[in-house]
Every structure is written in C-alpha cells, then in structure tokens.
Amino acid sequence: MKIFSEPTQQKKLSLAMGYFDGVHLGHQKVIKKAVELAKSNGTKSAVITFKDHPCCFFYGVCPKYILTRKERQEKIAELGVDYLYEFDFAKIANLSAQEYLKDIIIKNFSPIGISTGFNHHFGAGKTGSPEFLEKMSHVYNYIYNKTEAEKLNGETISSTKIRQLLSNGQIETANKMLGYKFQLEGKVITGQQLGRKIGFRTANVLYPNELIDLPFGAYATIITYQNKTYKGVTNFGIRPTVSTTEQCTVETHILNFDKDIYNENIKIEFIKMLRAEKKFNSIEELKKQIQKDINNSISI
C-alpha cells in the first residue's frame, strides 16, 4: 500500500472515505466494499482520510486514539487497500461539500465508486452526507455505497463506544467490536529491574501518549516477539507497592520466556482485565498476587 499526504492524479479509483479511527468492524465493512468494487472492475482502491482527527482542528484538542497512526495504516493495508491518502484537515476544512467533492475527489481521482459509513459527513458545516453523495453520483457518474451500522448484540459499533469500553476496562467487548485485539507496540526499554528482583522479569515499553488510557491494573495479554506469540501478564499503572513516583509504566511478564530483549520491538495484545491496580502491604503479598494473575492469564 502506498501512502500519500496530498492528492495525486490517480484516476478511476474505488474510494472509501472516513476517518476510520480504530478500523473497527464497521470501518472494515466500508473499506472492504471499496476494495471489492475495485477488484471487480480491474482498478485500484484507496482510503481517503486525515492525519489527525477533525476535532484537533475544531477544538484544539485531539481525542485519545484507539490505534496509533502507524498501526492504523497497517490495519488498513491488511484489508487489501492500494493507496492511503492522509490529508491535512486544516487545508480542506473550509471547503463546502460541493467544493470538496468536485475539486478534491472528482478532479484528482475520477472515482468509479465511493463507499462511506451511514453517518459520514464532510464539508463546511457538515453539509456533505450520504444523501448528498447519492445525489451527486448521477452527476459525476460513480457508484455510491452507503454501509449501514454494524452492530454487536443490538448496539451500534462506533469508535466512541469502543473508547468508552476501553476506558472502563471492558476489553473483551471492545475487542469484539474492533474485530481484533486492542494493542500497543513498542521498543523494550530498561526499567528499574524490580520485577527481576522479586522473581518476575518484565519487559517494559512506553505507553503511546495518543492512545486511549486503560484503567490502571493487570491484564491478560498476548505478546508477539520475532513472529512468535506468548501469553503474558501486563501491568499498566504506577506500581504503588514498589514505586514512589507517579510515572505510568507498562510492564509485561512474558510466560515461559527468559531472554534479554532490550531495544527490541514487541507487540502487546490485551485480552482481559484481571484486576484493578492496588497497593499491597508487602512484597510477599505482591508476589502472591502476581502468581495468581499468571494462573488466571494461563486459563484464558
């Protein structure tokens, strides 16, 4: 998949338009429609999105994301997309829906098809809508596909709902809505090596600032290192039993693993929240709880 930050002259594309934060099951459905239409017509597919959420422009504050930008790119690529366009929202924010469609989309891409979600809006004042795109499809000769809401147990899947679930530690339900496991990737850094001293070595990574914050606590996780997967227990928090600082850390004890992997990359996928973070009365009490966490993680 090729990635662009500005429009290019790529004609006869099948487009998926939206922000796609999280690339959840609803987003995947929209993108897959664009990919399928491209393949059936012997052309290329593209996702049209933005580098940052439009809220960053309107309110000066970016929301916490479900995926980092790099991870979002990877998820989109996995769906078979040929081109990804990540525009600077500030450059097009004042365009009307008609101007954006005509001068950006039609002029540069001459799309054979446009796919969006049921609630997609664009253009100044959010005047662009599925109804607008359907109407203009007859003017500009493209096929318009509106994807209806994807639901889980009767509830509409949305990035807002998934953020809420993650913030509440409801990892399992969030993962079902995502269609994959909530994750973070990072380079293993040197910590205070306290885990080693109490018999549970940990791999420490920085929690990306742009990601939605999980509740402090212990989580059952799956760790990928050099294309191999391992079960693990990950603590996200400030370690009140052993630390006197308020610095937030991500510490993962990888089961059946005993290698030094400093400065190497790992992926941590969150399966379930095991318990909230708490301060224990002693190191021995902490060790017993960690062993319980490991046993609970193994059983999942």
C-alpha atoms as a printed R data frame, in Angstrom:
    type eleno elety resid chain resno       x       y       z
1   ATOM     1    CA   MET     A     1   0.000   0.000   0.000
2   ATOM     2    CA   LYS     A     2   1.311   3.426  -0.966
3   ATOM     3    CA   ILE     A     3   0.724   6.341   1.404
4   ATOM     4    CA   PHE     A     4   0.273   9.968   0.322
5   ATOM     5    CA   SER     A     5  -0.273  13.214   2.216
6   ATOM     6    CA   GLU     A     6  -1.548  15.179  -0.790
7   ATOM     7    CA   PRO     A     7  -3.933  14.330  -3.656
8   ATOM     8    CA   THR     A     8  -2.320  12.718  -6.690
9   ATOM     9    CA   GLN     A     9  -3.629  12.104 -10.158
10  ATOM    10    CA   GLN     A    10  -4.801   8.528  -9.694
11  ATOM    11    CA   LYS     A    11  -7.845   8.039 -11.902
12  ATOM    12    CA   LYS     A    12 -10.734   5.558 -11.824
13  ATOM    13    CA   LEU     A    13 -10.262   4.616  -8.190
14  ATOM    14    CA   SER     A    14 -12.723   2.984  -5.847
15  ATOM    15    CA   LEU     A    15 -12.709   5.142  -2.718
16  ATOM    16    CA   ALA     A    16 -13.550   4.617   0.948
17  ATOM    17    CA   MET     A    17 -13.992   7.926   2.766
18  ATOM    18    CA   GLY     A    18 -13.924   8.465   6.535
19  ATOM    19    CA   TYR     A    19 -11.617   8.964   9.484
20  ATOM    20    CA   PHE     A    20 -11.549   5.264  10.447
21  ATOM    21    CA   ASP     A    21 -10.131   5.694  13.955
22  ATOM    22    CA   GLY     A    22  -9.695   2.156  15.232
23  ATOM    23    CA   VAL     A    23 -10.529   0.495  11.900
24  ATOM    24    CA   HIS     A    24 -13.266  -1.386  13.769
25  ATOM    25    CA   LEU     A    25 -15.730  -3.848  12.216
26  ATOM    26    CA   GLY     A    26 -17.930  -1.061  10.866
27  ATOM    27    CA   HIS     A    27 -14.957   0.677   9.259
28  ATOM    28    CA   GLN     A    28 -13.703  -2.602   7.856
29  ATOM    29    CA   LYS     A    29 -17.045  -3.159   6.150
30  ATOM    30    CA   VAL     A    30 -16.846   0.249   4.431
31  ATOM    31    CA   ILE     A    31 -13.267  -0.296   3.276
32  ATOM    32    CA   LYS     A    32 -13.905  -3.849   2.076
33  ATOM    33    CA   LYS     A    33 -16.727  -2.603  -0.151
34  ATOM    34    CA   ALA     A    34 -14.325  -0.204  -1.855
35  ATOM    35    CA   VAL     A    35 -11.707  -2.937  -2.272
36  ATOM    36    CA   GLU     A    36 -14.247  -5.401  -3.686
37  ATOM    37    CA   LEU     A    37 -15.588  -2.848  -6.180
38  ATOM    38    CA   ALA     A    38 -12.049  -2.070  -7.341
39  ATOM    39    CA   LYS     A    39 -11.220  -5.735  -7.873
40  ATOM    40    CA   SER     A    40 -14.432  -6.446  -9.748
41  ATOM    41    CA   ASN     A    41 -13.679  -3.537 -12.100
42  ATOM    42    CA   GLY     A    42  -9.954  -4.175 -12.546
43  ATOM    43    CA   THR     A    43  -8.887  -0.938 -10.910
44  ATOM    44    CA   LYS     A    44  -7.287   0.261  -7.659
45  ATOM    45    CA   SER     A    45  -8.757   1.076  -4.244
46  ATOM    46    CA   ALA     A    46  -7.957   3.975  -1.958
47  ATOM    47    CA   VAL     A    47  -8.854   5.206   1.503
48  ATOM    48    CA   ILE     A    48  -9.345   8.961   1.860
49  ATOM    49    CA   THR     A    49  -8.789  10.111   5.428
50  ATOM    50    CA   PHE     A    50  -6.895  12.635   7.568
51  ATOM    51    CA   LYS     A    51  -3.641  12.628   9.507
52  ATOM    52    CA   ASP     A    52  -5.416  13.759  12.664
53  ATOM    53    CA   HIS     A    53  -8.996  13.678  13.874
54  ATOM    54    CA   PRO     A    54 -11.040  16.733  12.764
55  ATOM    55    CA   CYS     A    55 -11.612  17.506  16.471
56  ATOM    56    CA   CYS     A    56  -7.948  18.543  16.634
57  ATOM    57    CA   PHE     A    57  -8.774  21.378  14.220
58  ATOM    58    CA   PHE     A    58 -12.137  22.407  15.624
59  ATOM    59    CA   TYR     A    59 -11.377  22.227  19.337
60  ATOM    60    CA   GLY     A    60  -7.582  22.381  19.520
61  ATOM    61    CA   VAL     A    61  -7.512  19.100  21.424
62  ATOM    62    CA   CYS     A    62  -7.107  15.685  19.851
63  ATOM    63    CA   PRO     A    63  -9.121  12.760  21.195
64  ATOM    64    CA   LYS     A    64  -7.324   9.736  22.517
65  ATOM    65    CA   TYR     A    65  -6.979   7.248  19.678
66  ATOM    66    CA   ILE     A    66  -7.710   3.530  19.549
67  ATOM    67    CA   LEU     A    67  -4.719   2.945  17.284
68  ATOM    68    CA   THR     A    68  -1.539   4.900  16.686
69  ATOM    69    CA   ARG     A    69  -1.256   6.356  13.198
70  ATOM    70    CA   LYS     A    70   1.252   3.680  12.201
71  ATOM    71    CA   GLU     A    71  -0.989   0.892  13.473
72  ATOM    72    CA   ARG     A    72  -3.995   2.377  11.679
73  ATOM    73    CA   GLN     A    73  -2.008   2.370   8.442
74  ATOM    74    CA   GLU     A    74  -1.133  -1.283   8.999
75  ATOM    75    CA   LYS     A    75  -4.751  -2.281   9.671
76  ATOM    76    CA   ILE     A    76  -5.921  -0.517   6.514
77  ATOM    77    CA   ALA     A    77  -3.173  -2.183   4.467
78  ATOM    78    CA   GLU     A    78  -4.263  -5.602   5.767
79  ATOM    79    CA   LEU     A    79  -7.654  -5.042   4.111
80  ATOM    80    CA   GLY     A    80  -6.047  -5.003   0.660
81  ATOM    81    CA   VAL     A    81  -6.131  -1.245   0.032
82  ATOM    82    CA   ASP     A    82  -3.802   0.010  -2.714
83  ATOM    83    CA   TYR     A    83  -3.485   3.681  -1.743
84  ATOM    84    CA   LEU     A    84  -3.925   5.585   1.510
85  ATOM    85    CA   TYR     A    85  -4.396   9.359   1.419
86  ATOM    86    CA   GLU     A    86  -3.931  11.109   4.774
87  ATOM    87    CA   PHE     A    87  -4.826  14.742   4.172
88  ATOM    88    CA   ASP     A    88  -4.190  17.707   6.452
89  ATOM    89    CA   PHE     A    89  -7.722  18.520   7.604
90  ATOM    90    CA   ALA     A    90  -6.898  22.205   8.100
91  ATOM    91    CA   LYS     A    91  -6.281  22.577   4.363
92  ATOM    92    CA   ILE     A    92  -9.784  21.461   3.385
93  ATOM    93    CA   ALA     A    93 -11.826  22.373   6.485
94  ATOM    94    CA   ASN     A    94 -13.361  25.482   4.912
95  ATOM    95    CA   LEU     A    95 -14.360  23.836   1.637
96  ATOM    96    CA   SER     A    96 -18.051  23.285   1.079
97  ATOM    97    CA   ALA     A    97 -19.223  19.746   0.443
98  ATOM    98    CA   GLN     A    98 -19.596  20.572  -3.250
99  ATOM    99    CA   GLU     A    99 -16.102  22.074  -3.455
100 ATOM   100    CA   TYR     A   100 -14.503  19.147  -1.644
101 ATOM   101    CA   LEU     A   101 -16.247  16.573  -3.818
102 ATOM   102    CA   LYS     A   102 -15.633  18.398  -7.124
103 ATOM   103    CA   ASP     A   103 -12.202  19.972  -6.597
104 ATOM   104    CA   ILE     A   104 -10.527  17.279  -4.497
105 ATOM   105    CA   ILE     A   105 -12.263  13.952  -5.052
106 ATOM   106    CA   ILE     A   106 -13.576  14.137  -8.619
107 ATOM   107    CA   LYS     A   107 -10.722  16.259 -10.020
108 ATOM   108    CA   ASN     A   108  -7.950  14.029  -8.702
109 ATOM   109    CA   PHE     A   109  -9.456  10.558  -8.610
110 ATOM   110    CA   SER     A   110 -12.391  10.394 -11.061
111 ATOM   111    CA   PRO     A   111 -13.771   7.620  -8.847
112 ATOM   112    CA   ILE     A   112 -15.777   4.729 -10.194
113 ATOM   113    CA   GLY     A   113 -17.183   4.317  -6.708
114 ATOM   114    CA   ILE     A   114 -17.355   5.935  -3.275
115 ATOM   115    CA   SER     A   115 -18.018   3.990  -0.093
116 ATOM   116    CA   THR     A   116 -18.836   5.582   3.277
117 ATOM   117    CA   GLY     A   117 -20.487   4.759   6.550
118 ATOM   118    CA   PHE     A   118 -24.144   5.553   7.215
119 ATOM   119    CA   ASN     A   119 -23.250   8.628   9.288
120 ATOM   120    CA   HIS     A   120 -20.396  10.089   7.230
121 ATOM   121    CA   HIS     A   121 -20.421  13.890   6.902
122 ATOM   122    CA   PHE     A   122 -17.935  16.251   5.295
123 ATOM   123    CA   GLY     A   123 -17.555  19.807   4.056
124 ATOM   124    CA   ALA     A   124 -18.004  23.078   5.932
125 ATOM   125    CA   GLY     A   125 -20.974  22.833   8.248
126 ATOM   126    CA   LYS     A   126 -21.080  19.063   7.643
127 ATOM   127    CA   THR     A   127 -23.310  19.643   4.618
128 ATOM   128    CA   GLY     A   128 -21.881  16.606   2.837
129 ATOM   129    CA   SER     A   129 -23.801  13.450   3.690
130 ATOM   130    CA   PRO     A   130 -24.678  10.002   2.319
131 ATOM   131    CA   GLU     A   131 -27.745  11.576   0.713
132 ATOM   132    CA   PHE     A   132 -25.572  14.231  -0.926
133 ATOM   133    CA   LEU     A   133 -23.133  11.612  -2.246
134 ATOM   134    CA   GLU     A   134 -26.005   9.527  -3.605
135 ATOM   135    CA   LYS     A   135 -27.469  12.541  -5.399
136 ATOM   136    CA   MET     A   136 -24.118  13.608  -6.871
137 ATOM   137    CA   SER     A   137 -23.324  10.069  -8.055
138 ATOM   138    CA   HIS     A   138 -25.650  10.713 -11.005
139 ATOM   139    CA   VAL     A   139 -23.834  13.961 -11.810
140 ATOM   140    CA   TYR     A   140 -20.293  12.574 -11.640
141 ATOM   141    CA   ASN     A   141 -21.056   9.017 -12.724
142 ATOM   142    CA   TYR     A   142 -19.798   6.967  -9.787
143 ATOM   143    CA   ILE     A   143 -21.376   4.169  -7.768
144 ATOM   144    CA   TYR     A   144 -22.195   5.144  -4.205
145 ATOM   145    CA   ASN     A   145 -22.239   2.553  -1.426
146 ATOM   146    CA   LYS     A   146 -23.598   3.519   1.979
147 ATOM   147    CA   THR     A   147 -22.737   0.974   4.647
148 ATOM   148    CA   GLU     A   148 -25.357   0.609   7.345
149 ATOM   149    CA   ALA     A   149 -24.441   0.386  11.016
150 ATOM   150    CA   GLU     A   150 -22.585  -2.730  12.142
151 ATOM   151    CA   LYS     A   151 -23.974  -3.945  15.458
152 ATOM   152    CA   LEU     A   152 -22.946  -6.172  18.341
153 ATOM   153    CA   ASN     A   153 -25.776  -7.523  20.489
154 ATOM   154    CA   GLY     A   154 -28.052  -4.835  19.089
155 ATOM   155    CA   GLU     A   155 -25.666  -1.961  19.832
156 ATOM   156    CA   THR     A   156 -24.120   0.101  17.051
157 ATOM   157    CA   ILE     A   157 -20.357  -0.287  16.797
158 ATOM   158    CA   SER     A   158 -18.598   3.079  16.921
159 ATOM   159    CA   SER     A   159 -15.218   4.480  17.860
160 ATOM   160    CA   THR     A   160 -16.866   6.453  20.657
161 ATOM   161    CA   LYS     A   161 -18.377   3.311  22.156
162 ATOM   162    CA   ILE     A   162 -15.100   1.409  21.870
163 ATOM   163    CA   ARG     A   163 -13.204   4.208  23.613
164 ATOM   164    CA   GLN     A   164 -15.767   4.080  26.418
165 ATOM   165    CA   LEU     A   165 -15.392   0.312  26.770
166 ATOM   166    CA   LEU     A   166 -11.596   0.502  26.855
167 ATOM   167    CA   SER     A   167 -11.674   3.317  29.393
168 ATOM   168    CA   ASN     A   168 -13.847   1.115  31.615
169 ATOM   169    CA   GLY     A   169 -11.591  -1.924  31.238
170 ATOM   170    CA   GLN     A   170 -14.183  -3.859  29.211
171 ATOM   171    CA   ILE     A   171 -11.514  -5.263  26.933
172 ATOM   172    CA   GLU     A   172 -13.366  -8.334  25.724
173 ATOM   173    CA   THR     A   173 -16.373  -6.408  24.407
174 ATOM   174    CA   ALA     A   174 -14.146  -3.733  22.870
175 ATOM   175    CA   ASN     A   175 -12.149  -6.425  21.066
176 ATOM   176    CA   LYS     A   176 -15.346  -7.936  19.641
177 ATOM   177    CA   MET     A   177 -16.309  -4.545  18.233
178 ATOM   178    CA   LEU     A   178 -12.831  -3.971  16.859
179 ATOM   179    CA   GLY     A   179 -12.596  -7.359  15.196
180 ATOM   180    CA   TYR     A   180  -9.090  -7.710  16.607
181 ATOM   181    CA   LYS     A   181  -7.399  -7.247  19.977
182 ATOM   182    CA   PHE     A   182  -6.597  -3.804  21.371
183 ATOM   183    CA   GLN     A   183  -2.846  -3.495  21.102
184 ATOM   184    CA   LEU     A   184   0.254  -1.448  21.520
185 ATOM   185    CA   GLU     A   185   3.696  -1.858  20.024
186 ATOM   186    CA   GLY     A   186   6.961  -0.541  21.297
187 ATOM   187    CA   LYS     A   187  10.637  -0.962  21.960
188 ATOM   188    CA   VAL     A   188  11.581  -2.692  25.201
189 ATOM   189    CA   ILE     A   189  13.282  -0.184  27.471
190 ATOM   190    CA   THR     A   190  15.374  -0.557  30.604
191 ATOM   191    CA   GLY     A   191  13.300  -0.140  33.744
192 ATOM   192    CA   GLN     A   192  14.225  -0.273  37.416
193 ATOM   193    CA   GLN     A   193  14.532  -4.071  37.141
194 ATOM   194    CA   LEU     A   194  12.324  -4.516  40.195
195 ATOM   195    CA   GLY     A   195  10.500  -7.426  38.583
196 ATOM   196    CA   ARG     A   196  13.733  -9.369  38.303
197 ATOM   197    CA   LYS     A   197  14.463  -8.819  41.998
198 ATOM   198    CA   ILE     A   198  11.117 -10.325  43.066
199 ATOM   199    CA   GLY     A   199  11.296 -13.251  40.625
200 ATOM   200    CA   PHE     A   200   9.112 -11.972  37.784
201 ATOM   201    CA   ARG     A   201  11.137 -10.435  34.962
202 ATOM   202    CA   THR     A   202   9.270  -7.880  32.898
203 ATOM   203    CA   ALA     A   203   9.594  -6.257  29.502
204 ATOM   204    CA   ASN     A   204   8.860  -2.543  29.806
205 ATOM   205    CA   VAL     A   205   7.551  -0.370  26.971
206 ATOM   206    CA   LEU     A   206   6.297   3.196  26.833
207 ATOM   207    CA   TYR     A   207   2.542   3.666  26.538
208 ATOM   208    CA   PRO     A   208   1.885   5.857  23.470
209 ATOM   209    CA   ASN     A   209   0.589   9.275  24.529
210 ATOM   210    CA   GLU     A   210  -2.018   9.338  21.762
211 ATOM   211    CA   LEU     A   211  -3.690   6.055  22.777
212 ATOM   212    CA   ILE     A   212  -6.834   5.844  24.876
213 ATOM   213    CA   ASP     A   213  -5.887   5.270  28.514
214 ATOM   214    CA   LEU     A   214  -6.843   1.949  30.049
215 ATOM   215    CA   PRO     A   215  -7.676   1.733  33.762
216 ATOM   216    CA   PHE     A   216  -4.639   1.025  35.921
217 ATOM   217    CA   GLY     A   217  -4.448  -2.688  36.595
218 ATOM   218    CA   ALA     A   218  -3.282  -6.120  35.496
219 ATOM   219    CA   TYR     A   219  -4.251  -7.573  32.138
220 ATOM   220    CA   ALA     A   220  -4.057 -10.942  30.438
221 ATOM   221    CA   THR     A   221  -2.133 -10.312  27.227
222 ATOM   222    CA   ILE     A   222  -0.580 -11.948  24.202
223 ATOM   223    CA   ILE     A   223   2.938 -10.854  23.300
224 ATOM   224    CA   THR     A   224   4.419 -11.141  19.840
225 ATOM   225    CA   TYR     A   225   8.205 -11.155  19.595
226 ATOM   226    CA   GLN     A   226  10.028 -12.078  16.381
227 ATOM   227    CA   ASN     A   227   6.816 -13.536  14.904
228 ATOM   228    CA   LYS     A   228   6.285 -15.852  17.885
229 ATOM   229    CA   THR     A   229   3.447 -15.400  20.377
230 ATOM   230    CA   TYR     A   230   3.500 -15.897  24.134
231 ATOM   231    CA   LYS     A   231   0.969 -15.488  26.911
232 ATOM   232    CA   GLY     A   232   1.700 -12.783  29.412
233 ATOM   233    CA   VAL     A   233   0.508 -10.590  32.252
234 ATOM   234    CA   THR     A   234   0.795  -6.859  31.713
235 ATOM   235    CA   ASN     A   235   0.582  -4.242  34.441
236 ATOM   236    CA   PHE     A   236  -0.399  -0.749  33.393
237 ATOM   237    CA   GLY     A   237  -0.105   1.820  36.134
238 ATOM   238    CA   ILE     A   238   2.169   3.472  38.678
239 ATOM   239    CA   ARG     A   239   3.192   0.374  40.722
240 ATOM   240    CA   PRO     A   240   2.173   1.791  44.140
241 ATOM   241    CA   THR     A   241   3.713  -1.101  46.086
242 ATOM   242    CA   VAL     A   242   7.266  -0.705  44.785
243 ATOM   243    CA   SER     A   243   7.460   2.801  43.341
244 ATOM   244    CA   THR     A   244   7.381   6.234  44.949
245 ATOM   245    CA   THR     A   245   6.830   8.128  41.675
246 ATOM   246    CA   GLU     A   246   3.670   8.809  39.693
247 ATOM   247    CA   GLN     A   247   5.284   7.717  36.420
248 ATOM   248    CA   CYS     A   248   2.991   5.449  34.440
249 ATOM   249    CA   THR     A   249   4.578   2.247  33.141
250 ATOM   250    CA   VAL     A   250   3.692  -0.785  31.029
251 ATOM   251    CA   GLU     A   251   5.374  -3.883  32.434
252 ATOM   252    CA   THR     A   252   4.820  -7.300  30.911
253 ATOM   253    CA   HIS     A   253   5.831 -10.622  32.403
254 ATOM   254    CA   ILE     A   254   6.106 -12.987  29.440
255 ATOM   255    CA   LEU     A   255   5.295 -16.562  30.363
256 ATOM   256    CA   ASN     A   256   7.820 -19.296  29.542
257 ATOM   257    CA   PHE     A   257  10.291 -16.714  28.263
258 ATOM   258    CA   ASP     A   258  13.754 -15.853  29.545
259 ATOM   259    CA   LYS     A   259  15.595 -13.639  27.080
260 ATOM   260    CA   ASP     A   260  17.070 -10.160  27.262
261 ATOM   261    CA   ILE     A   261  15.183  -8.219  24.585
262 ATOM   262    CA   TYR     A   262  16.134  -4.657  25.420
263 ATOM   263    CA   ASN     A   263  15.827  -2.268  22.444
264 ATOM   264    CA   GLU     A   264  13.802  -4.842  20.509
265 ATOM   265    CA   ASN     A   265  10.189  -4.408  19.449
266 ATOM   266    CA   ILE     A   266   7.257  -6.341  20.848
267 ATOM   267    CA   LYS     A   267   3.511  -6.191  20.311
268 ATOM   268    CA   ILE     A   268   1.180  -6.484  23.303
269 ATOM   269    CA   GLU     A   269  -2.429  -7.505  22.661
270 ATOM   270    CA   PHE     A   270  -4.878  -7.070  25.538
271 ATOM   271    CA   ILE     A   271  -7.287  -9.948  26.187
272 ATOM   272    CA   LYS     A   272  -8.955  -9.232  29.521
273 ATOM   273    CA   MET     A   273  -8.601  -7.019  32.567
274 ATOM   274    CA   LEU     A   274  -7.726  -9.275  35.507
275 ATOM   275    CA   ARG     A   275  -7.928  -6.764  38.352
276 ATOM   276    CA   ALA     A   276  -7.538  -3.119  39.253
277 ATOM   277    CA   GLU     A   277  -4.196  -1.828  40.485
278 ATOM   278    CA   LYS     A   278  -3.769  -1.735  44.256
279 ATOM   279    CA   LYS     A   279  -1.073  -1.171  46.844
280 ATOM   280    CA   PHE     A   280  -0.065  -4.314  48.701
281 ATOM   281    CA   ASN     A   281   1.153  -4.417  52.279
282 ATOM   282    CA   SER     A   282   4.361  -6.259  51.433
283 ATOM   283    CA   ILE     A   283   6.481  -7.573  48.580
284 ATOM   284    CA   GLU     A   284   5.445 -11.112  49.533
285 ATOM   285    CA   GLU     A   285   1.793 -10.202  49.181
286 ATOM   286    CA   LEU     A   286   2.534  -8.651  45.784
287 ATOM   287    CA   LYS     A   287   4.377 -11.798  44.654
288 ATOM   288    CA   LYS     A   288   1.425 -13.979  45.613
289 ATOM   289    CA   GLN     A   289  -0.945 -11.747  43.659
290 ATOM   290    CA   ILE     A   290   1.316 -11.779  40.592
291 ATOM   291    CA   GLN     A   291   1.299 -15.578  40.669
292 ATOM   292    CA   LYS     A   292  -2.496 -15.505  40.866
293 ATOM   293    CA   ASP     A   293  -2.559 -13.144  37.880
294 ATOM   294    CA   ILE     A   294  -0.327 -15.539  35.930
295 ATOM   295    CA   ASN     A   295  -2.563 -18.502  36.772
296 ATOM   296    CA   ASN     A   296  -5.659 -16.555  35.730
297 ATOM   297    CA   SER     A   297  -3.977 -15.497  32.495
298 ATOM   298    CA   ILE     A   298  -2.966 -19.058  31.644
299 ATOM   299    CA   SER     A   299  -6.578 -20.206  31.981
300 ATOM   300    CA   ILE     A   300  -7.886 -17.682  29.455
